[in-house]
Every structure is written in C-alpha cells, then in structure tokens.
Amino acid sequence: MSHELVAQSTKAIPGDQQIADYLPMIFDKRVGLVVNHTSVLGKTHLADTLLSLKVPIKKIFAPEHGFRGTADAGAHIDNGKDEKTGLPIISLYGSHKKPTKADLEGIDVLIFDIQDVGTRFYTYSSTLHYVMEACAENSVKLIILDRPNPNGHYVDGPVLEKEFASFVGLNPIPVVHGCSLGELAKMINGEAWLDRGIQCDLTVIPVKKYKHADKVHIRVAPSPNLPNDQAIGLYPSLCLFEGTNVSIGRGTTTQFQVAGTNVEGLGDYTFTPKPLPGAMDPPLKGKLCYGFDLTKTDTRALGFSLKYLFYFFEKTGKKESFFTSPAFFDKLAGTNELRKMMLEGKSEKEIRASWQEGLKEYKKIREKYLIYR
C-alpha cells in the first residue's frame, strides 16, 4: 500500500522519505524507533528500511493500538518481539506510557515517525510528550520525522485547563491545535511544558511541499476506528460523544462517520454496533441506533462543530444522564465548562464565545513554532 500523502496538486514528502537528511545523524548511533503501522516509506516499514541500510536499531516503542495498529482503543498491549525483525517491542500504553531509564539503556537516538490527525485527544501526541520527557531525562536525542496534519487547516475548540490534563490531553492547547507533531514538539520544548521545564534535544525533519492549508489524503488508516479521510475530518466533532450515550459507529464499518443512540425516531438513519476488530466491545453493542449518516458531510466546511452534540443532548432530554461519563467528557473537552454550560441551557454561540480568549492567546503561541505557513 502506497503511503504518499497527496496535498492538492502537489505531493507532500513526509520527513521519513528524506533519508539523506537524517541518515548521517544516526548511522553510527544506537537507535530506537517510536513507530506504528503508519511508519512506512512506499510499501516498506521504516524499521525494515533502516535495517537494510545497516542502521543499528535496538528497540521499537509502540503507542496505543500497538506496532501493527490493530488493538482496540484503550486495550492493554504487552511488550513483545517483532516476528519479522526479531527486535524487542516496548508498549507505551496502559500503565507504561513513558519510556523508563531501563528502556532507554543502550539507546543514543530515538526516531519518532507516526501519523497524527491534529486533535488534542488523539493519544499519539501524548505519547510524543512522554517520549520527549524521557529523552530529556536520559540524555537521548530525539528526531521527529514529520508528517502533514490532515486537520491542520484550522484551529478551534476550548484550550485545555491544567486540572483536566490526562492521556487524552496533556498540554494547554485547543481541541484542534493546527500543528504537525514536529511543530507541537517545538512548542512543548519552547513553552517548557515538560516536567520541571526540562528540554529535549530535538531535531525535526520537516515535510516538503506542504502547507497547513493543503488538503491532505492519508492512505494508511492511523488507527482502527479512523479508517479514511472522512472519519479523520469528523473526528474532532464526534469524539466528544465518547463520554455520552451516543455511538459514533464503533462496531460498524462507518466508524466516526455516523452518530446515533437507542432512542427511536432520532435522525433518518439506523445502525447496530457489533463486535469487530478494533472495537470488540463497542458502545451500545447489539442495540439499534437512530441518528445520522455523515459519510457525505463536507468536513472542511464543518470544522469543529457542536451541532450534533447539541442535537442529541436536546432530543434526549437535556439531562445529566446524557453524559454517561462526565469526568471523561470533561477530559476530552479539556474543561468542565462545556458540559456545565450545556446543562445550564447556554447556546452553542455562547459556549463558543467562552473559549475565544484562550484560543486567541494560543494562536499567538502557535505562531512562534510554525514550520508550514
């Protein structure tokens, strides 16, 4: 499967394809890779490519969903060994989100190459944060092979408040942050967001022929429940439903492209979640859900929208019971103000107005670290 990312009429060239730029930095170093199934050049995994070039790779570190990208969201993943290369795989998920001193023993350089989708609650950026922190604490250099952000054309949503920091949001950035992971890493360093303000020895290999305004097509699904560009575009608006009684299609073949709940008569579309790879125990499993088919929605025009959230909240009674996990909803939102204002009967316009000042301040910070203008 080709992994070229097409940006409008030009072809963006991800950092991992620019081997001549980073090979001199690593050819005589002991290397660890923070990678998953998206870390491919053409049809070949980065690990296989570097091994063929005699780069001394010692370990693979894998994020949520694992090295091959097949595990359910939130599933426990054990450490193991890659059958093809024999390399040890260390899972950076569950109770082991950050590489330890022992994990990094014998490593001079870590290479980070993972496709992100540009939202705060997508956990690959939290993995990046912890990897940066571990590298800073253990004097390991970090090289990020940057990739385009498919939601990089806009910035929106509430900025995370410190008390709601979690693995689905560690830093004071909005839901849609408008950065590549390389830019975000520069921001984390520059704003001293790592523990005790420590600094990571960081090099970013930028994407060539790419601007944030470009329309990015991703050929390799970044995780099991974001199977295509449509799901990735809808993800910012639909992920908040994960803390409610609404299904966003886990357990169907239209994950993050439908929304519905088991209240008869809502919307004009029905679906029934069932166990599928990547979602073996989906919300509302086996229940007929009524709602909307969003597979044809113009996601760039939609942006980060609360309209579906408001629709289901209002149609199901405007009650606290809509939020099946209030604490998780607040972590996803990065604040409890969104939920509280909805329960108080505030309009979407009023809620949006409440986060504009924070967004304005964030955009000033973001400007300092942009690579792709």
mmCIF file with all atom_site columns, C-alpha atoms in Angstrom, residues 93-196:
data_model
loop_
_atom_site.group_PDB
_atom_site.id
_atom_site.type_symbol
_atom_site.label_atom_id
_atom_site.label_alt_id
_atom_site.label_comp_id
_atom_site.label_asym_id
_atom_site.label_entity_id
_atom_site.label_seq_id
_atom_site.pdbx_PDB_ins_code
_atom_site.Cartn_x
_atom_site.Cartn_y
_atom_site.Cartn_z
_atom_site.occupancy
_atom_site.B_iso_or_equiv
_atom_site.pdbx_formal_charge
_atom_site.auth_seq_id
_atom_site.auth_comp_id
_atom_site.auth_asym_id
_atom_site.auth_atom_id
_atom_site.pdbx_PDB_model_num
ATOM 1   C CA . TYR A 1 93  ? 0.396   2.441  26.693 1.00 0.00 ? 93  TYR A CA 1
ATOM 2   C CA . GLY A 1 94  ? -1.595  1.454  29.757 1.00 0.00 ? 94  GLY A CA 1
ATOM 3   C CA . SER A 1 95  ? 0.485   1.839  32.920 1.00 0.00 ? 95  SER A CA 1
ATOM 4   C CA . HIS A 1 96  ? 3.708   2.234  30.878 1.00 0.00 ? 96  HIS A CA 1
ATOM 5   C CA . LYS A 1 97  ? 3.123   5.417  28.877 1.00 0.00 ? 97  LYS A CA 1
ATOM 6   C CA . LYS A 1 98  ? 6.646   6.797  29.246 1.00 0.00 ? 98  LYS A CA 1
ATOM 7   C CA . PRO A 1 99  ? 9.952   5.059  28.423 1.00 0.00 ? 99  PRO A CA 1
ATOM 8   C CA . THR A 1 100 ? 11.939  4.290  31.568 1.00 0.00 ? 100 THR A CA 1
ATOM 9   C CA . LYS A 1 101 ? 15.655  4.689  32.151 1.00 0.00 ? 101 LYS A CA 1
ATOM 10  C CA . ALA A 1 102 ? 15.996  0.913  31.652 1.00 0.00 ? 102 ALA A CA 1
ATOM 11  C CA . ASP A 1 103 ? 14.013  1.080  28.380 1.00 0.00 ? 103 ASP A CA 1
ATOM 12  C CA . LEU A 1 104 ? 16.415  3.693  27.023 1.00 0.00 ? 104 LEU A CA 1
ATOM 13  C CA . GLU A 1 105 ? 19.599  1.991  28.188 1.00 0.00 ? 105 GLU A CA 1
ATOM 14  C CA . GLY A 1 106 ? 21.856  1.423  25.194 1.00 0.00 ? 106 GLY A CA 1
ATOM 15  C CA . ILE A 1 107 ? 19.960  3.976  23.052 1.00 0.00 ? 107 ILE A CA 1
ATOM 16  C CA . ASP A 1 108 ? 21.640  7.142  21.737 1.00 0.00 ? 108 ASP A CA 1
ATOM 17  C CA . VAL A 1 109 ? 18.855  8.407  19.470 1.00 0.00 ? 109 VAL A CA 1
ATOM 18  C CA . LEU A 1 110 ? 15.099  7.887  19.304 1.00 0.00 ? 110 LEU A CA 1
ATOM 19  C CA . ILE A 1 111 ? 13.304  8.385  15.990 1.00 0.00 ? 111 ILE A CA 1
ATOM 20  C CA . PHE A 1 112 ? 9.611   9.289  16.154 1.00 0.00 ? 112 PHE A CA 1
ATOM 21  C CA . ASP A 1 113 ? 7.591   8.621  12.972 1.00 0.00 ? 113 ASP A CA 1
ATOM 22  C CA . ILE A 1 114 ? 3.819   8.338  13.455 1.00 0.00 ? 114 ILE A CA 1
ATOM 23  C CA . GLN A 1 115 ? 0.885   9.775  11.506 1.00 0.00 ? 115 GLN A CA 1
ATOM 24  C CA . ASP A 1 116 ? -1.220  12.071 13.697 1.00 0.00 ? 116 ASP A CA 1
ATOM 25  C CA . VAL A 1 117 ? -4.634  13.660 12.996 1.00 0.00 ? 117 VAL A CA 1
ATOM 26  C CA . GLY A 1 118 ? -4.226  17.049 14.677 1.00 0.00 ? 118 GLY A CA 1
ATOM 27  C CA . THR A 1 119 ? -6.578  16.776 17.648 1.00 0.00 ? 119 THR A CA 1
ATOM 28  C CA . ARG A 1 120 ? -5.581  17.108 21.304 1.00 0.00 ? 120 ARG A CA 1
ATOM 29  C CA . PHE A 1 121 ? -7.378  13.933 22.402 1.00 0.00 ? 121 PHE A CA 1
ATOM 30  C CA . TYR A 1 122 ? -5.695  11.678 19.825 1.00 0.00 ? 122 TYR A CA 1
ATOM 31  C CA . THR A 1 123 ? -3.156  9.965  22.078 1.00 0.00 ? 123 THR A CA 1
ATOM 32  C CA . TYR A 1 124 ? -0.133  9.862  19.753 1.00 0.00 ? 124 TYR A CA 1
ATOM 33  C CA . SER A 1 125 ? 0.672   13.469 20.728 1.00 0.00 ? 125 SER A CA 1
ATOM 34  C CA . SER A 1 126 ? 0.604   12.484 24.417 1.00 0.00 ? 126 SER A CA 1
ATOM 35  C CA . THR A 1 127 ? 2.993   9.640  23.620 1.00 0.00 ? 127 THR A CA 1
ATOM 36  C CA . LEU A 1 128 ? 5.241   12.228 21.954 1.00 0.00 ? 128 LEU A CA 1
ATOM 37  C CA . HIS A 1 129 ? 5.155   14.375 25.113 1.00 0.00 ? 129 HIS A CA 1
ATOM 38  C CA . TYR A 1 130 ? 6.225   11.478 27.347 1.00 0.00 ? 130 TYR A CA 1
ATOM 39  C CA . VAL A 1 131 ? 8.900   10.365 24.873 1.00 0.00 ? 131 VAL A CA 1
ATOM 40  C CA . MET A 1 132 ? 10.323  13.908 24.852 1.00 0.00 ? 132 MET A CA 1
ATOM 41  C CA . GLU A 1 133 ? 10.349  13.935 28.648 1.00 0.00 ? 133 GLU A CA 1
ATOM 42  C CA . ALA A 1 134 ? 12.112  10.562 28.846 1.00 0.00 ? 134 ALA A CA 1
ATOM 43  C CA . CYS A 1 135 ? 14.681  11.653 26.264 1.00 0.00 ? 135 CYS A CA 1
ATOM 44  C CA . ALA A 1 136 ? 15.357  14.868 28.207 1.00 0.00 ? 136 ALA A CA 1
ATOM 45  C CA . GLU A 1 137 ? 15.802  12.973 31.489 1.00 0.00 ? 137 GLU A CA 1
ATOM 46  C CA . ASN A 1 138 ? 18.132  10.368 29.992 1.00 0.00 ? 138 ASN A CA 1
ATOM 47  C CA . SER A 1 139 ? 20.226  12.457 27.553 1.00 0.00 ? 139 SER A CA 1
ATOM 48  C CA . VAL A 1 140 ? 18.807  10.739 24.467 1.00 0.00 ? 140 VAL A CA 1
ATOM 49  C CA . LYS A 1 141 ? 18.451  12.750 21.264 1.00 0.00 ? 141 LYS A CA 1
ATOM 50  C CA . LEU A 1 142 ? 15.014  12.777 19.580 1.00 0.00 ? 142 LEU A CA 1
ATOM 51  C CA . ILE A 1 143 ? 14.496  13.052 15.829 1.00 0.00 ? 143 ILE A CA 1
ATOM 52  C CA . ILE A 1 144 ? 10.932  13.593 14.603 1.00 0.00 ? 144 ILE A CA 1
ATOM 53  C CA . LEU A 1 145 ? 10.259  12.581 11.019 1.00 0.00 ? 145 LEU A CA 1
ATOM 54  C CA . ASP A 1 146 ? 7.380   14.994 10.489 1.00 0.00 ? 146 ASP A CA 1
ATOM 55  C CA . ARG A 1 147 ? 4.124   14.296 8.663  1.00 0.00 ? 147 ARG A CA 1
ATOM 56  C CA . PRO A 1 148 ? 1.287   16.507 7.369  1.00 0.00 ? 148 PRO A CA 1
ATOM 57  C CA . ASN A 1 149 ? -1.680  17.189 9.633  1.00 0.00 ? 149 ASN A CA 1
ATOM 58  C CA . PRO A 1 150 ? -4.998  16.320 7.903  1.00 0.00 ? 150 PRO A CA 1
ATOM 59  C CA . ASN A 1 151 ? -6.814  18.709 10.278 1.00 0.00 ? 151 ASN A CA 1
ATOM 60  C CA . GLY A 1 152 ? -4.044  21.297 10.110 1.00 0.00 ? 152 GLY A CA 1
ATOM 61  C CA . HIS A 1 153 ? -6.030  23.894 8.134  1.00 0.00 ? 153 HIS A CA 1
ATOM 62  C CA . TYR A 1 154 ? -7.777  25.359 11.201 1.00 0.00 ? 154 TYR A CA 1
ATOM 63  C CA . VAL A 1 155 ? -7.575  25.884 14.975 1.00 0.00 ? 155 VAL A CA 1
ATOM 64  C CA . ASP A 1 156 ? -10.662 25.604 17.201 1.00 0.00 ? 156 ASP A CA 1
ATOM 65  C CA . GLY A 1 157 ? -12.160 24.450 20.481 1.00 0.00 ? 157 GLY A CA 1
ATOM 66  C CA . PRO A 1 158 ? -11.531 25.122 24.161 1.00 0.00 ? 158 PRO A CA 1
ATOM 67  C CA . VAL A 1 159 ? -7.930  25.252 25.385 1.00 0.00 ? 159 VAL A CA 1
ATOM 68  C CA . LEU A 1 160 ? -7.220  22.532 27.944 1.00 0.00 ? 160 LEU A CA 1
ATOM 69  C CA . GLU A 1 161 ? -7.264  23.647 31.584 1.00 0.00 ? 161 GLU A CA 1
ATOM 70  C CA . LYS A 1 162 ? -4.489  22.165 33.709 1.00 0.00 ? 162 LYS A CA 1
ATOM 71  C CA . GLU A 1 163 ? -6.788  20.295 36.126 1.00 0.00 ? 163 GLU A CA 1
ATOM 72  C CA . PHE A 1 164 ? -8.247  18.288 33.215 1.00 0.00 ? 164 PHE A CA 1
ATOM 73  C CA . ALA A 1 165 ? -4.901  17.070 31.899 1.00 0.00 ? 165 ALA A CA 1
ATOM 74  C CA . SER A 1 166 ? -4.801  13.339 31.110 1.00 0.00 ? 166 SER A CA 1
ATOM 75  C CA . PHE A 1 167 ? -3.539  10.990 28.408 1.00 0.00 ? 167 PHE A CA 1
ATOM 76  C CA . VAL A 1 168 ? -6.286  12.363 26.124 1.00 0.00 ? 168 VAL A CA 1
ATOM 77  C CA . GLY A 1 169 ? -4.812  15.833 26.580 1.00 0.00 ? 169 GLY A CA 1
ATOM 78  C CA . LEU A 1 170 ? -1.628  16.818 28.423 1.00 0.00 ? 170 LEU A CA 1
ATOM 79  C CA . ASN A 1 171 ? -0.889  20.347 27.258 1.00 0.00 ? 171 ASN A CA 1
ATOM 80  C CA . PRO A 1 172 ? -2.779  23.699 27.206 1.00 0.00 ? 172 PRO A CA 1
ATOM 81  C CA . ILE A 1 173 ? -3.759  23.506 23.546 1.00 0.00 ? 173 ILE A CA 1
ATOM 82  C CA . PRO A 1 174 ? -7.222  23.563 21.896 1.00 0.00 ? 174 PRO A CA 1
ATOM 83  C CA . VAL A 1 175 ? -9.119  20.504 20.648 1.00 0.00 ? 175 VAL A CA 1
ATOM 84  C CA . VAL A 1 176 ? -7.939  21.223 17.082 1.00 0.00 ? 176 VAL A CA 1
ATOM 85  C CA . HIS A 1 177 ? -4.413  22.576 17.531 1.00 0.00 ? 177 HIS A CA 1
ATOM 86  C CA . GLY A 1 178 ? -3.341  23.211 13.925 1.00 0.00 ? 178 GLY A CA 1
ATOM 87  C CA . CYS A 1 179 ? 0.186   21.799 14.342 1.00 0.00 ? 179 CYS A CA 1
ATOM 88  C CA . SER A 1 180 ? 2.161   18.938 12.893 1.00 0.00 ? 180 SER A CA 1
ATOM 89  C CA . LEU A 1 181 ? 3.756   16.774 15.582 1.00 0.00 ? 181 LEU A CA 1
ATOM 90  C CA . GLY A 1 182 ? 7.079   18.420 14.760 1.00 0.00 ? 182 GLY A CA 1
ATOM 91  C CA . GLU A 1 183 ? 5.634   21.868 15.404 1.00 0.00 ? 183 GLU A CA 1
ATOM 92  C CA . LEU A 1 184 ? 3.893   20.638 18.550 1.00 0.00 ? 184 LEU A CA 1
ATOM 93  C CA . ALA A 1 185 ? 7.189   19.196 19.846 1.00 0.00 ? 185 ALA A CA 1
ATOM 94  C CA . LYS A 1 186 ? 8.893   22.555 19.274 1.00 0.00 ? 186 LYS A CA 1
ATOM 95  C CA . MET A 1 187 ? 6.057   24.194 21.221 1.00 0.00 ? 187 MET A CA 1
ATOM 96  C CA . ILE A 1 188 ? 6.303   21.710 24.107 1.00 0.00 ? 188 ILE A CA 1
ATOM 97  C CA . ASN A 1 189 ? 10.033  22.459 24.359 1.00 0.00 ? 189 ASN A CA 1
ATOM 98  C CA . GLY A 1 190 ? 9.730   26.202 23.796 1.00 0.00 ? 190 GLY A CA 1
ATOM 99  C CA . GLU A 1 191 ? 6.916   26.715 26.310 1.00 0.00 ? 191 GLU A CA 1
ATOM 100 C CA . ALA A 1 192 ? 8.669   24.479 28.898 1.00 0.00 ? 192 ALA A CA 1
ATOM 101 C CA . TRP A 1 193 ? 5.687   22.124 29.227 1.00 0.00 ? 193 TRP A CA 1
ATOM 102 C CA . LEU A 1 194 ? 7.808   19.077 30.102 1.00 0.00 ? 194 LEU A CA 1
ATOM 103 C CA . ASP A 1 195 ? 8.160   18.144 33.766 1.00 0.00 ? 195 ASP A CA 1
ATOM 104 C CA . ARG A 1 196 ? 10.227  20.752 35.654 1.00 0.00 ? 196 ARG A CA 1
#
